[in-house]
CSV table of C-alpha atoms in Angstrom, one decimal:
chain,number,residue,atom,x,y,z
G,1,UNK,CA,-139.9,55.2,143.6
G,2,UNK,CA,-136.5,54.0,144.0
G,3,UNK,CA,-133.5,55.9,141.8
G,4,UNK,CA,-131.1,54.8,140.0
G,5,UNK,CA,-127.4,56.5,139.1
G,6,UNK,CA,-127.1,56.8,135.6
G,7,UNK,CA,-123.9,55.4,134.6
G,8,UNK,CA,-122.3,59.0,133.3
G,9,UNK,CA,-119.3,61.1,134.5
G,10,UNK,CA,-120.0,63.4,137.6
G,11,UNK,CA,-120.3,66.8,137.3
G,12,UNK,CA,-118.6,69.0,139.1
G,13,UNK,CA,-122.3,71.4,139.8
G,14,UNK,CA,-125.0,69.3,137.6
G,15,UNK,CA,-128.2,71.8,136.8
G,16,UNK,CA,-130.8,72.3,134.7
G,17,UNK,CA,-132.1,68.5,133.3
G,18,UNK,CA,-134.6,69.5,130.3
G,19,UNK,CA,-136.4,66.7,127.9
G,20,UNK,CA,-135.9,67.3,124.4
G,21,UNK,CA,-138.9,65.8,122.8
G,22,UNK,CA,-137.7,66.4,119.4
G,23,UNK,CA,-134.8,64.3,119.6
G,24,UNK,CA,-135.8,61.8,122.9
G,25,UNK,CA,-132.9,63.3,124.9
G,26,UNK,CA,-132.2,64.4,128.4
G,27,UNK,CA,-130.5,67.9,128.4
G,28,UNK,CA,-128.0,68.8,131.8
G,29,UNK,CA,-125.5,71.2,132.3
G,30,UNK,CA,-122.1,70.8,134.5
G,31,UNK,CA,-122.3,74.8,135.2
G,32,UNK,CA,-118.3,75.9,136.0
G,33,UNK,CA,-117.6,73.2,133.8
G,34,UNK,CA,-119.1,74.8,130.8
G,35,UNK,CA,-120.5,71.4,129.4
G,36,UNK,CA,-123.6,71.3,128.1
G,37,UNK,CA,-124.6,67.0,128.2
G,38,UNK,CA,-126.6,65.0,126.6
G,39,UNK,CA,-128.4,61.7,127.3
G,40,UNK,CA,-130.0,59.4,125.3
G,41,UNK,CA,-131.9,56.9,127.5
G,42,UNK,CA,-132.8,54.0,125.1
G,43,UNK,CA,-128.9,52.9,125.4
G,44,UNK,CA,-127.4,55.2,127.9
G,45,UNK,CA,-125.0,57.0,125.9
G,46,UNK,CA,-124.2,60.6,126.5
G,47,UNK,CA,-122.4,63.6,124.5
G,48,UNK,CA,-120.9,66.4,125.8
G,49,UNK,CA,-120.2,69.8,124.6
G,50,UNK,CA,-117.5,72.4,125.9
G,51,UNK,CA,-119.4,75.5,125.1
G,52,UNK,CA,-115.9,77.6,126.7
G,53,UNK,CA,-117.9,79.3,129.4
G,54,UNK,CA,-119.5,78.5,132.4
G,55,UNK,CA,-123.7,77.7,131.8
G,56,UNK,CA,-126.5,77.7,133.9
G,57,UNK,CA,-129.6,75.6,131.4
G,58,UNK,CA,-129.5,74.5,127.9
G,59,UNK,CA,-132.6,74.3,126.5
G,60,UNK,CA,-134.2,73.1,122.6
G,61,UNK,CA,-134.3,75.7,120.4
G,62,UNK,CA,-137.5,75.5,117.9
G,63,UNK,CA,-135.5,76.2,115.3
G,64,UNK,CA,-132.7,73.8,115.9
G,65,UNK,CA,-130.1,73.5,117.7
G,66,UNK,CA,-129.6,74.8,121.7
G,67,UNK,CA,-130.6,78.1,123.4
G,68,UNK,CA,-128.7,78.4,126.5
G,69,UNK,CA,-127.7,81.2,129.5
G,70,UNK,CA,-124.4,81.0,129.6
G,71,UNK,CA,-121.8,83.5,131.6
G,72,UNK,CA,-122.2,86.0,129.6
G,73,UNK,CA,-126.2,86.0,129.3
G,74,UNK,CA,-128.3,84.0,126.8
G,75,UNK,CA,-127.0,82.5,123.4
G,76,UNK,CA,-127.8,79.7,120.7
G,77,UNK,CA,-125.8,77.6,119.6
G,78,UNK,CA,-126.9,76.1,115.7
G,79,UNK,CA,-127.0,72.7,115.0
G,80,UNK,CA,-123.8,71.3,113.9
G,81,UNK,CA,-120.9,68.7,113.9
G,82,UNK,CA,-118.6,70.1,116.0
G,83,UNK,CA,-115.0,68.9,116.0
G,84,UNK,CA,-114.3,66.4,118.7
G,85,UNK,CA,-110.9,67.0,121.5
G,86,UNK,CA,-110.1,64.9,123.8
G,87,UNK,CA,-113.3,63.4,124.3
G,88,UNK,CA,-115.3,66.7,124.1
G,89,UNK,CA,-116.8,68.0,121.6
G,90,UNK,CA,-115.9,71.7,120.6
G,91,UNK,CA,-117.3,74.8,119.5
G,92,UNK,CA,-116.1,75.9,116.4
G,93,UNK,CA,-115.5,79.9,116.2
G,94,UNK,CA,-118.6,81.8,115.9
G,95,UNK,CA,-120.9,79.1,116.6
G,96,UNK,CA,-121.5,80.2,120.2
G,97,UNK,CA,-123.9,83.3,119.6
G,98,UNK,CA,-124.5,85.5,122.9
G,99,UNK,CA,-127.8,86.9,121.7
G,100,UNK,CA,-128.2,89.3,124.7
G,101,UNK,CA,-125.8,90.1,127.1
G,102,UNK,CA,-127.1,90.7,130.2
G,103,UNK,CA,-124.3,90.8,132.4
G,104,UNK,CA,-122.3,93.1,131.1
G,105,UNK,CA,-124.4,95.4,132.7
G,106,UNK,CA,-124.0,93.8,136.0
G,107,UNK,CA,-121.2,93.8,138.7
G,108,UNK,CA,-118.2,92.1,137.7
G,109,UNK,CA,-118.2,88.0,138.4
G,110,UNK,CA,-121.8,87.5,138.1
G,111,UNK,CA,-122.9,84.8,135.7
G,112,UNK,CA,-126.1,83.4,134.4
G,113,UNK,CA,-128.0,80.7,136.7
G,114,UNK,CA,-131.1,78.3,135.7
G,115,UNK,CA,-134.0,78.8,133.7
G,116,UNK,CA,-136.3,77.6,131.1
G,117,UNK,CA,-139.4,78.4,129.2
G,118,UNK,CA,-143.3,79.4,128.5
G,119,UNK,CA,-144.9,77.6,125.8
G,120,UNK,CA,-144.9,80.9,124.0
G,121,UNK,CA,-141.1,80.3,123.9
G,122,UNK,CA,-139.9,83.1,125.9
G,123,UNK,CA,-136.8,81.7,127.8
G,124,UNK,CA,-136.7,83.1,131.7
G,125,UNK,CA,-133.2,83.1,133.5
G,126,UNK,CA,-131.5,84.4,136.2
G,127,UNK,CA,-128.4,85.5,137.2
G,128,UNK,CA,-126.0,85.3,140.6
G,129,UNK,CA,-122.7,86.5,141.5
G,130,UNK,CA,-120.5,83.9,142.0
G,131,UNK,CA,-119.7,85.1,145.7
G,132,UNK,CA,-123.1,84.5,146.6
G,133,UNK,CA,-123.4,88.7,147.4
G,134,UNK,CA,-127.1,89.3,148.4
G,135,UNK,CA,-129.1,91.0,146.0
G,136,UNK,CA,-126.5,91.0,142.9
G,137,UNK,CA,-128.8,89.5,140.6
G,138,UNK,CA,-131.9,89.4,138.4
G,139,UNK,CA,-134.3,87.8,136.4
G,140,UNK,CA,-134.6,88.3,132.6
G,141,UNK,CA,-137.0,87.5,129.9
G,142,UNK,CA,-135.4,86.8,126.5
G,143,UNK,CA,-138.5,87.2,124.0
G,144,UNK,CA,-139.0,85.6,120.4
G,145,UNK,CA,-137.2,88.0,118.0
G,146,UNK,CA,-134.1,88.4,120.7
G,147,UNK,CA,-135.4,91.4,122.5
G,148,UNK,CA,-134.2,91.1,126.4
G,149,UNK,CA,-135.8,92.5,129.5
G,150,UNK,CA,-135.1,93.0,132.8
G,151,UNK,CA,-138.4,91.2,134.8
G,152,UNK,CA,-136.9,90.7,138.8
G,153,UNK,CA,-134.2,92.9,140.4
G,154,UNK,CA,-132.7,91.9,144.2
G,155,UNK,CA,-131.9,88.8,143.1
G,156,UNK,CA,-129.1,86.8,145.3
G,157,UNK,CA,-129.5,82.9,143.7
G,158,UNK,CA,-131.6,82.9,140.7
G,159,UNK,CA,-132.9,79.2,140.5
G,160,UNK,CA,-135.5,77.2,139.3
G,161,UNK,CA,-138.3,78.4,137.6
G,162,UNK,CA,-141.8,76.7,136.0
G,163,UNK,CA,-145.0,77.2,135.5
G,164,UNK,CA,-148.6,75.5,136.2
G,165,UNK,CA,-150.3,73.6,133.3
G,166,UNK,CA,-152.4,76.1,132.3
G,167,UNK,CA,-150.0,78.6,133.2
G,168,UNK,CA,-151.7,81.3,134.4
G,169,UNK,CA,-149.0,80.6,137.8
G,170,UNK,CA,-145.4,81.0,137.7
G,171,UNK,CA,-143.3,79.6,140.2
G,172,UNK,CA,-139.9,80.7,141.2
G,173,UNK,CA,-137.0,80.1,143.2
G,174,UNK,CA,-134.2,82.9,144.6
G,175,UNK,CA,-132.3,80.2,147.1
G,176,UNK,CA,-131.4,82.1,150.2
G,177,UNK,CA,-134.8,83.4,150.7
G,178,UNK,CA,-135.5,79.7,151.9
G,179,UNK,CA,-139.2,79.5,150.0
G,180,UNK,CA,-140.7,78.8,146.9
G,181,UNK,CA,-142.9,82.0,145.3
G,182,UNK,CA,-145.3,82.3,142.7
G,183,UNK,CA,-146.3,84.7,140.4
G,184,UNK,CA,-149.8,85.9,138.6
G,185,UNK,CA,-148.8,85.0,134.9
G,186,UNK,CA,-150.0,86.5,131.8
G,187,UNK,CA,-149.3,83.8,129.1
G,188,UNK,CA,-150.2,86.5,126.2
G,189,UNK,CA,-147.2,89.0,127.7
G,190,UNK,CA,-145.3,86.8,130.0
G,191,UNK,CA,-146.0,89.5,132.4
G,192,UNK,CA,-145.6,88.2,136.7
G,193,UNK,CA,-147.5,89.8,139.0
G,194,UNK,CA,-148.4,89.5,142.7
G,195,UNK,CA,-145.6,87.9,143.9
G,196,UNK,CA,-146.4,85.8,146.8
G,197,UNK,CA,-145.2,83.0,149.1
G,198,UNK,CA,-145.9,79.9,147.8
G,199,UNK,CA,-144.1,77.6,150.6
G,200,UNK,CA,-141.2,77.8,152.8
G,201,UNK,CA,-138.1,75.1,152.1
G,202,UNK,CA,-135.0,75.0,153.3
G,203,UNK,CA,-132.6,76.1,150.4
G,204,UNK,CA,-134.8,75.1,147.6
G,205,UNK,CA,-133.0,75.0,143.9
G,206,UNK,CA,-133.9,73.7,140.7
G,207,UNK,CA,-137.7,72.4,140.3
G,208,UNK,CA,-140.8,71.2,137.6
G,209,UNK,CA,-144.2,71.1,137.8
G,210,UNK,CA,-145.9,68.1,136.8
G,211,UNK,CA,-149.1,67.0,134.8
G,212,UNK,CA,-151.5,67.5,138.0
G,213,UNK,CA,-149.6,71.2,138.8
G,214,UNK,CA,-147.8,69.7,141.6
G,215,UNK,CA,-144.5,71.3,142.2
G,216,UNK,CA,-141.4,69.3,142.6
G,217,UNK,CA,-138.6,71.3,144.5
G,218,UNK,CA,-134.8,70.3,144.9
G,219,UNK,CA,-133.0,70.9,148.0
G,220,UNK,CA,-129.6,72.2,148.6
G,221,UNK,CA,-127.8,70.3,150.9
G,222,UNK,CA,-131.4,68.7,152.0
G,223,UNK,CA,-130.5,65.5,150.2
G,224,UNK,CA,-133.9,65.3,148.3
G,225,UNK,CA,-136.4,66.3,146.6
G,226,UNK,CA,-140.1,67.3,147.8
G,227,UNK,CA,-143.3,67.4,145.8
G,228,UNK,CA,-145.6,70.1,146.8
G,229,UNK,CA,-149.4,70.8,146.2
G,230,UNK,CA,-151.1,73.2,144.6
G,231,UNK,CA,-151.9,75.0,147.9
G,232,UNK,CA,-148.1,74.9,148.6
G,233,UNK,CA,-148.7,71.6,151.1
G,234,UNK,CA,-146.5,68.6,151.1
G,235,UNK,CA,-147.3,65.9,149.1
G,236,UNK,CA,-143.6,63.2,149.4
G,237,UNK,CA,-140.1,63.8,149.9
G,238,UNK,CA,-137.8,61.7,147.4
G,239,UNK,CA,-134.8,60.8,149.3
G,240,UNK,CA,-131.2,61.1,146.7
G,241,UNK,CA,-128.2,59.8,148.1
G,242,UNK,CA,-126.2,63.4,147.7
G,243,UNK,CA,-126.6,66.5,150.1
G,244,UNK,CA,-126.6,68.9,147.4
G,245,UNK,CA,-129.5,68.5,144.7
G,246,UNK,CA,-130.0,71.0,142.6
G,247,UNK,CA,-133.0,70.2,140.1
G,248,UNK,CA,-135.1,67.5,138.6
G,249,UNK,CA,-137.1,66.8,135.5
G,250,UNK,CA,-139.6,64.3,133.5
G,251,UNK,CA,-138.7,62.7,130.7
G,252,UNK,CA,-138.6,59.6,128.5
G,253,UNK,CA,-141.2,58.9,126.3
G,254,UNK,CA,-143.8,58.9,128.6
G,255,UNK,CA,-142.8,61.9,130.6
G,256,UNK,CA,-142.6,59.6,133.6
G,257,UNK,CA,-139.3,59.2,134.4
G,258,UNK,CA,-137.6,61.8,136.9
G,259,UNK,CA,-134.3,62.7,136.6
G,260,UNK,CA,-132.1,64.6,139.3
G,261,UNK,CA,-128.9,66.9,139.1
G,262,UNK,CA,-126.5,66.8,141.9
G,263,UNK,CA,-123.5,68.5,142.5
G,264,UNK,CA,-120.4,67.4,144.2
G,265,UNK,CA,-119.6,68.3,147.9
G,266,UNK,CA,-116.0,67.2,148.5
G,267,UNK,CA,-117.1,63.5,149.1
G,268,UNK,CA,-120.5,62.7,147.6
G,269,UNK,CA,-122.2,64.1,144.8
G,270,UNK,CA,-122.3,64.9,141.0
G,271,UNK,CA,-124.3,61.9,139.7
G,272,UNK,CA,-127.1,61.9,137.2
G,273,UNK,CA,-130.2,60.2,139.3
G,274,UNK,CA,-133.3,58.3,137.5
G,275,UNK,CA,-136.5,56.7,138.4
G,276,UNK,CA,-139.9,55.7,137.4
G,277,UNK,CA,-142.7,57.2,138.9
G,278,UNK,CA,-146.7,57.1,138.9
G,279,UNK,CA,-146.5,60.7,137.8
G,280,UNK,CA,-146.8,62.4,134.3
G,281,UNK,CA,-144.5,65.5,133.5
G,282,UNK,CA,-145.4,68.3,131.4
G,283,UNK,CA,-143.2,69.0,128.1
G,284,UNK,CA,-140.2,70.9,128.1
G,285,UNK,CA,-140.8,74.1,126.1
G,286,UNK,CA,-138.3,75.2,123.5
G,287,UNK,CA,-137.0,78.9,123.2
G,288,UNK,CA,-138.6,80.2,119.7
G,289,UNK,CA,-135.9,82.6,118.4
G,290,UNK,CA,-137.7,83.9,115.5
G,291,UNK,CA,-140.8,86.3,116.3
């Protein structure tokens, strides 16, 4: 597997790379940036939306449009034309709809990390504070018909999360705690249970689970990404020319192409990172709004 860059701006902190079957498009986020991009890979030509907030994931909404966790906890965003400034294109009034916001009720400068969803269409996401202060965060579960909950508390780094194919596992990421856990997962309630240790990384981040259930971990400032068993064993380590990699994701039409977020350190960093593989993907769910 070799990667390739793909020939879009850096970002400043790229995260969260979600396929959107519906419209054959790679979904990434620069996160303080506020720019939600996306890629269509049949020409290489991206869009970018300034959604006027930092944002952890964008992710398709069933109904149309985006569902993403922005600063200020989860919103949609409807489909549209927005108007187009320098370059960008931008949000009209009211077209930004925080659905539930979640951290209002936390300490001041926390903000909304990664996340993604079941196939139910309940959207999991995390939050952080942007000082890094142990323990700040949590994990919520935003279910069809908006209703929010509170699923994880202790949180420092909220990061990736992703389930196995027939999802009765959950795996998760909280950064600092330098390992990968899983979860029991109840696909009828979305309910975790029995949290346990699923492997030990250094600084894992972002990560996908493909068509097998092998797990596929980014690693913060471990230049690479590492593809894990189902026991938790290593399987390969991809090396990515950038110390910081934050996620990674399947797409293109045959959900075997991998695409990896970086994020700039100073000197190297920020690209958009592709590359066929032997592997298979699983879909991207959607967040389903209405109950």
């Amino acid at each position: 597997m070799e990667l390739q860059a793909v020939p879009v701006p850096r970002a400043r902190l790229g995260e969260g790379p979600r396929w959107d079957a519906g419209t054959g498009t790679l979904l990434w986020v620069d996160i303080p940036a506020g720019l939600v991009h996306r890629l269509d890979p049949a020409g290489d030509e991206q869009e970018t939306i300034d959604v006027g907030q930092p944002v952890g994931v964008a992710v398709p909404r069933a109904e149309g449009g985006l569902a993403l966790a922005v600063r200020d906890g989860f919103a949609v965003l409807a489909d549209g034309e927005p108007a187009v400034r320098d370059g960008f294109a931008v949000l009209a009034d009211g077209e930004l709809i925080v659905t539930a916001a979640v951290t209002a009720a936390e300490r001041p400068g926390n903000r909304m990390n990664d996340g993604a969803c079941d196939r139910a269409g309940r959207f999991f996401a995390g939050t952080k504070a942007e000082d890094d202060t142990p323990g700040a965060g949590n994990l919520y579960r935003l279910d069809p018909g908006r209703s929010c909950e509170r699923v994880l508390t202790g949180v420092t780094i909220s990061n990736g999360i992703g389930w196995s194919p027939d999802e009765r596992l959950c795996y998760y990421v909280d950064t600092p705690s330098d390992q990968v856990d899983v979860f029991d997962y109840d696909p009828a309630t979305g309910e975790l249970t029995g949290r346990r240790r699923f492997a030990r990384l250094p600084q894992p981040d972002g990560l996908t689970v493909d068509a097998a259930g092998y797990v596929w971990v980014a690693l913060w400032g471990g230049a690479s990404v590492v593809r894990l068993r189902p026991d938790g064993g290593h399987d390969l380590t991809l090396q990515v020319p950038a110390a910081n990699v934050t996620s990674c994701a399947f797409g293109g039409p045959g959900l075997d192409d991998l695409y990896v977020t970086t994020a700039w350190d100073g000197s190297t960093g920020g690209e958009l990172w592709r590359c066929r593989t032997p592997f298979t993907g699983l879909p991207a769910n959607p967040f389903r709004d209405l109950a």
